[in-house]
mmCIF file of C-alpha atoms in Angstrom:
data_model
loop_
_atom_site.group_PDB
_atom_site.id
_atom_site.type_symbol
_atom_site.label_atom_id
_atom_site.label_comp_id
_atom_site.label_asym_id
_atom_site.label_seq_id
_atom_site.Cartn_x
_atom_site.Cartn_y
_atom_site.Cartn_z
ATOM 1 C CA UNK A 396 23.805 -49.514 -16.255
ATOM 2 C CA UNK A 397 26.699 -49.264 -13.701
ATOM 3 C CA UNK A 398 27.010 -45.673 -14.453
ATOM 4 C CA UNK A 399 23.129 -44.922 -13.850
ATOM 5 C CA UNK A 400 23.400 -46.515 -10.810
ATOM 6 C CA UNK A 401 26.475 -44.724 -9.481
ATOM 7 C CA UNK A 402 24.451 -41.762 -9.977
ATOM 8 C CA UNK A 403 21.654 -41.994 -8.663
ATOM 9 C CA UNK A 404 23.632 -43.545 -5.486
ATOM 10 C CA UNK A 405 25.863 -40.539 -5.101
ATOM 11 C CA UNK A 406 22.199 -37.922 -5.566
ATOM 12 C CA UNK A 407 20.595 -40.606 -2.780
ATOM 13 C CA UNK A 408 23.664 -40.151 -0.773
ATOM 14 C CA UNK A 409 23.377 -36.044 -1.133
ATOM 15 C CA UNK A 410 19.708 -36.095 -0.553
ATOM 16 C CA UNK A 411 20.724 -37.942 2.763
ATOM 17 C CA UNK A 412 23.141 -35.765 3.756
ATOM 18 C CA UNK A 413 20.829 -32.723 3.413
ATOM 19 C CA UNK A 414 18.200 -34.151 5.445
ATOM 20 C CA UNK A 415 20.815 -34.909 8.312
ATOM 21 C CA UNK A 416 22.295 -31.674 8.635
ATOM 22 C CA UNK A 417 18.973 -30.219 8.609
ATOM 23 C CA UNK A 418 18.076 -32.368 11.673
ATOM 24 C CA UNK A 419 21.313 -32.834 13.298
ATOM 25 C CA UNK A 420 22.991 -29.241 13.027
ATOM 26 C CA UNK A 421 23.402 -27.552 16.152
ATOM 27 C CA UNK A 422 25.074 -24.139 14.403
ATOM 28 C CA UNK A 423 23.439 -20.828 15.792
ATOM 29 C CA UNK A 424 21.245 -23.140 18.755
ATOM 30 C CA UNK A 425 21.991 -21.749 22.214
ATOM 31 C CA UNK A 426 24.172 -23.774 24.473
ATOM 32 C CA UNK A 427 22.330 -23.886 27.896
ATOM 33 C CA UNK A 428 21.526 -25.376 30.963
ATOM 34 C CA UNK A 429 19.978 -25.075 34.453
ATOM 35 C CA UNK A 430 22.036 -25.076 38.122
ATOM 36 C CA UNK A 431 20.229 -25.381 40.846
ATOM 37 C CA UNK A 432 17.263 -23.213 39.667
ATOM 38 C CA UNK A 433 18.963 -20.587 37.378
ATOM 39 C CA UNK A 434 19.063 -21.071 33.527
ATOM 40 C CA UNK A 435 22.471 -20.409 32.195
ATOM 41 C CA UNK A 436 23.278 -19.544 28.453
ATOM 42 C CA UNK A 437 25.926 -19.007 26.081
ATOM 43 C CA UNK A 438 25.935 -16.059 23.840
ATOM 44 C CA UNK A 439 28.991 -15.725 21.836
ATOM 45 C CA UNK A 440 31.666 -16.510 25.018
ATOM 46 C CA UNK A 441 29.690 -14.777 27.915
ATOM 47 C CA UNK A 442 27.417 -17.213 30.333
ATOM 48 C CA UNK A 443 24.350 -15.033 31.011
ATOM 49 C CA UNK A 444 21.522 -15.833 33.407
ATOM 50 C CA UNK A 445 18.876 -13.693 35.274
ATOM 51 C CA UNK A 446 19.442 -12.555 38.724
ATOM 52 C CA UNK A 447 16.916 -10.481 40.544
ATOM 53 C CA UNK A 448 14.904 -9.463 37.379
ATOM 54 C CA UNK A 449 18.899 -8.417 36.023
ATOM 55 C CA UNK A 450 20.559 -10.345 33.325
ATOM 56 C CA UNK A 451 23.687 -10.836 34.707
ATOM 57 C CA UNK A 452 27.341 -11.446 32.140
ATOM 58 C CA UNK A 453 29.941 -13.675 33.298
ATOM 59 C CA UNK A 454 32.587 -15.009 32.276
ATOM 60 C CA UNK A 455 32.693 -18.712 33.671
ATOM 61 C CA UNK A 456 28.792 -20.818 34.968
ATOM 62 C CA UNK A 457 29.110 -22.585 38.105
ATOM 63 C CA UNK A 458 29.921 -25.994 36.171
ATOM 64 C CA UNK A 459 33.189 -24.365 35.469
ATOM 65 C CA UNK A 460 34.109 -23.265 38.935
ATOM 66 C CA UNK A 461 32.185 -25.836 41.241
ATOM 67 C CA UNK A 462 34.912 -28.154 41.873
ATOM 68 C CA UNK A 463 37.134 -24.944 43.715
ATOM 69 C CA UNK A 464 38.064 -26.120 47.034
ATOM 70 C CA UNK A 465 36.702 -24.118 49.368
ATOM 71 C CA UNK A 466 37.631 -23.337 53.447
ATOM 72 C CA UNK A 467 34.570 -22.405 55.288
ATOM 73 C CA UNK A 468 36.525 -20.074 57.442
ATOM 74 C CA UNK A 469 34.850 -16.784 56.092
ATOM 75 C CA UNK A 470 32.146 -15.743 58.704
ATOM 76 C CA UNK A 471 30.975 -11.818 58.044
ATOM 77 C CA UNK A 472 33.948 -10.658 60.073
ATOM 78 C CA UNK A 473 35.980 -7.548 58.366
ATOM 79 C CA UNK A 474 37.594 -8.787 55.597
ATOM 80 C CA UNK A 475 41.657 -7.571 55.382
ATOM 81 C CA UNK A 476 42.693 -8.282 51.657
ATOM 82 C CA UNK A 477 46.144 -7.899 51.013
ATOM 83 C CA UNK A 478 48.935 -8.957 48.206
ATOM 84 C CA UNK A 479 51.917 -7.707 46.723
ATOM 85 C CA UNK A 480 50.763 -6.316 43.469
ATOM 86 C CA UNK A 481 46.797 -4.928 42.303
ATOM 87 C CA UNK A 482 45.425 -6.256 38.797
ATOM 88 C CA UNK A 483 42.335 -6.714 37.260
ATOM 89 C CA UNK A 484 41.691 -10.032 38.581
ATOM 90 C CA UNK A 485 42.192 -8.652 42.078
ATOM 91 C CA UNK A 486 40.131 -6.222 41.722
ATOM 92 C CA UNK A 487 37.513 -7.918 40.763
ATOM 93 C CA UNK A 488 37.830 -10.376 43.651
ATOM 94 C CA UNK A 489 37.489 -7.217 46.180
ATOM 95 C CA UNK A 490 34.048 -6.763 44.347
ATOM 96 C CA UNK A 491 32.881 -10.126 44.269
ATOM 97 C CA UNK A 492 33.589 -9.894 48.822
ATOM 98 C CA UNK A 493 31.929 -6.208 48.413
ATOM 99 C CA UNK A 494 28.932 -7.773 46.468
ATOM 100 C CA UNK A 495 28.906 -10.944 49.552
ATOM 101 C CA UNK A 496 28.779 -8.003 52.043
ATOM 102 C CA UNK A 497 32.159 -8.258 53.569
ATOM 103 C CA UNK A 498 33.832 -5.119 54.664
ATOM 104 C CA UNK A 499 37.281 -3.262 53.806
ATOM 105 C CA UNK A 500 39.441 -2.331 56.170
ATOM 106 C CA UNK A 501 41.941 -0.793 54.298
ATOM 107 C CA UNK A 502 45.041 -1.118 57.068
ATOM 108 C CA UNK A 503 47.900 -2.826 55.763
ATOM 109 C CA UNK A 504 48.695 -6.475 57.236
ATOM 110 C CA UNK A 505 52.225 -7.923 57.010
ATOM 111 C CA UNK A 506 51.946 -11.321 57.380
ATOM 112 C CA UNK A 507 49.451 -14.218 58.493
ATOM 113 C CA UNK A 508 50.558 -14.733 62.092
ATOM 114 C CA UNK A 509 49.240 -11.464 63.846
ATOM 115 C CA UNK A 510 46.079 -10.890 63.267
ATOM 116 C CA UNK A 511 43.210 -13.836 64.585
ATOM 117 C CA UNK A 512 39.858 -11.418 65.145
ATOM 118 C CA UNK A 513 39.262 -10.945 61.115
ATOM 119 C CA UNK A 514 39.696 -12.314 58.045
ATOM 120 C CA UNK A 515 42.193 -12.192 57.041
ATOM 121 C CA UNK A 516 42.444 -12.990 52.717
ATOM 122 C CA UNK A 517 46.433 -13.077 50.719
ATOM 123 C CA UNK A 518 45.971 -12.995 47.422
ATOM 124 C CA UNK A 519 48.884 -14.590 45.678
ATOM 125 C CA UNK A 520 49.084 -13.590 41.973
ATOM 126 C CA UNK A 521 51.437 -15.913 40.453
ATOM 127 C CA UNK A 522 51.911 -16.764 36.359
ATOM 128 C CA UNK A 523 52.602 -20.143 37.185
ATOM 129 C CA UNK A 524 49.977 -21.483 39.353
ATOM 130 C CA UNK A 525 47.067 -22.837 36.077
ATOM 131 C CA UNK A 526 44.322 -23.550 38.643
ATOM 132 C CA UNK A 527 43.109 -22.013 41.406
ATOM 133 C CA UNK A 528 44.034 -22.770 44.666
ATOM 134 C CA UNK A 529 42.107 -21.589 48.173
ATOM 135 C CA UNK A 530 43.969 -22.621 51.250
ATOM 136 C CA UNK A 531 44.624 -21.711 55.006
ATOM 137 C CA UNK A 532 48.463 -20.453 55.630
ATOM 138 C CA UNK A 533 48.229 -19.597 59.250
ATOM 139 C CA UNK A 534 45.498 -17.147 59.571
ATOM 140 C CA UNK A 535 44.896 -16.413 56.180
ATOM 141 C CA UNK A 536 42.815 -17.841 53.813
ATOM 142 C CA UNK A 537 45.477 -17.647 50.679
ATOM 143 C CA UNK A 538 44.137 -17.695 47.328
ATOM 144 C CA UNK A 539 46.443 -18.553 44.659
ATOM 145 C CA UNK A 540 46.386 -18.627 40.967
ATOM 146 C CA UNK A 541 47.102 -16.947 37.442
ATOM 147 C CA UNK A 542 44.797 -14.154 36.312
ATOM 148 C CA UNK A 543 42.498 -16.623 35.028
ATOM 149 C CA UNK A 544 42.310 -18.419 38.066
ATOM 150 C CA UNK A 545 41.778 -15.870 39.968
ATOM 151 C CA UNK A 546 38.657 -14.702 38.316
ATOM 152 C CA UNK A 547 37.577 -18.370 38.750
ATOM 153 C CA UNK A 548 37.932 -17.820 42.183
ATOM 154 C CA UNK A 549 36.374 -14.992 42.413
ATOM 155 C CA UNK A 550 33.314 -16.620 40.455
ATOM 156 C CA UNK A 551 33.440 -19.374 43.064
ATOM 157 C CA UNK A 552 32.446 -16.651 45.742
ATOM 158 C CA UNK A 553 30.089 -14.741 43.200
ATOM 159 C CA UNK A 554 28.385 -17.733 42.535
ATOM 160 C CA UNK A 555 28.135 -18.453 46.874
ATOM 161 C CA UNK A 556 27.191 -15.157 47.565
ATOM 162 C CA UNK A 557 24.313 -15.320 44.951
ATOM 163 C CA UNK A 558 22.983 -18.539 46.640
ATOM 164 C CA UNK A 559 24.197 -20.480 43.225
ATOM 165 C CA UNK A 560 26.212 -22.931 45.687
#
């Protein structure tokens, strides 16, 4: 009797188990959600949502970058970027300004002290620095960070620019 009941415990138990996966498994859903009237999903590891009729791919949503500190100092001004070394993630920061409107000047500035009639933006690319950093080192706005947080960054602005923020 014992062993008849074991049995038909452990088949209750796997019929159980079936039904719960069935209505608790998330596998294969879409991860999602809306900010401030723009529906961003996951597809693999790319956030996509639609912008202008385009479905734009990005790396990081606005949940991930929102918390940036940002200095409202930028104000449609000429836009000086300068730093000691180009990579990727700088690069793509000069787009993200190009894509806010901001214009190059491509002169080269030596330090923070001279220059107060633009804006002036040091990028500081530095392996050591995890999170991004955006702060005011006399009259530049210095942004600060790892390749990784310099693309946040950069999405930080993106996400501005697009009216996200």
């Amino acid at each position: 009797m014992n062993k008849k009941y074991l049995v038909l415990g452990l088949g209750l138990l796997m019929i159980l188990l079936m039904i719960g996966s069935a209505f608790f498994s998330f596998e294969g859903e879409e991860e999602g959600f809306n900010y401030n009237g723009y529906y961003f999903y996951k597809t693999g590891n790319i956030w996509n949502t639609n912008y202008n009729g385009q479905v734009m791919q990005l790396e990081y949503n606005p949940r991930d970058v929102e918390n940036i500190q940002n200095f409202q100092v930028l104000n449609g001004k000429a836009v000086y970027f300068f730093y000691e070394s180009e990579n990727d993630a700088i690069n793509f920061l000069k787009t993200v300004f190009q894509f806010g409107g901001f214009t190059f000047v491509p002169e080269k500035i030596e330090d923070c002290k001279t220059e107060t009639s633009v804006n002036l933006i040091y990028v500081e690319y530095n392996e050591e620095i995890k999170e991004p950093i955006i702060s005011k080192r006399d009259n530049c706005i210095l942004l600060s960070g790892d390749s990784y947080s310099l693309k946040k960054i950069a999405y930080y602005y993106l996400y501005k620019f697009m009216g996200i923020f």
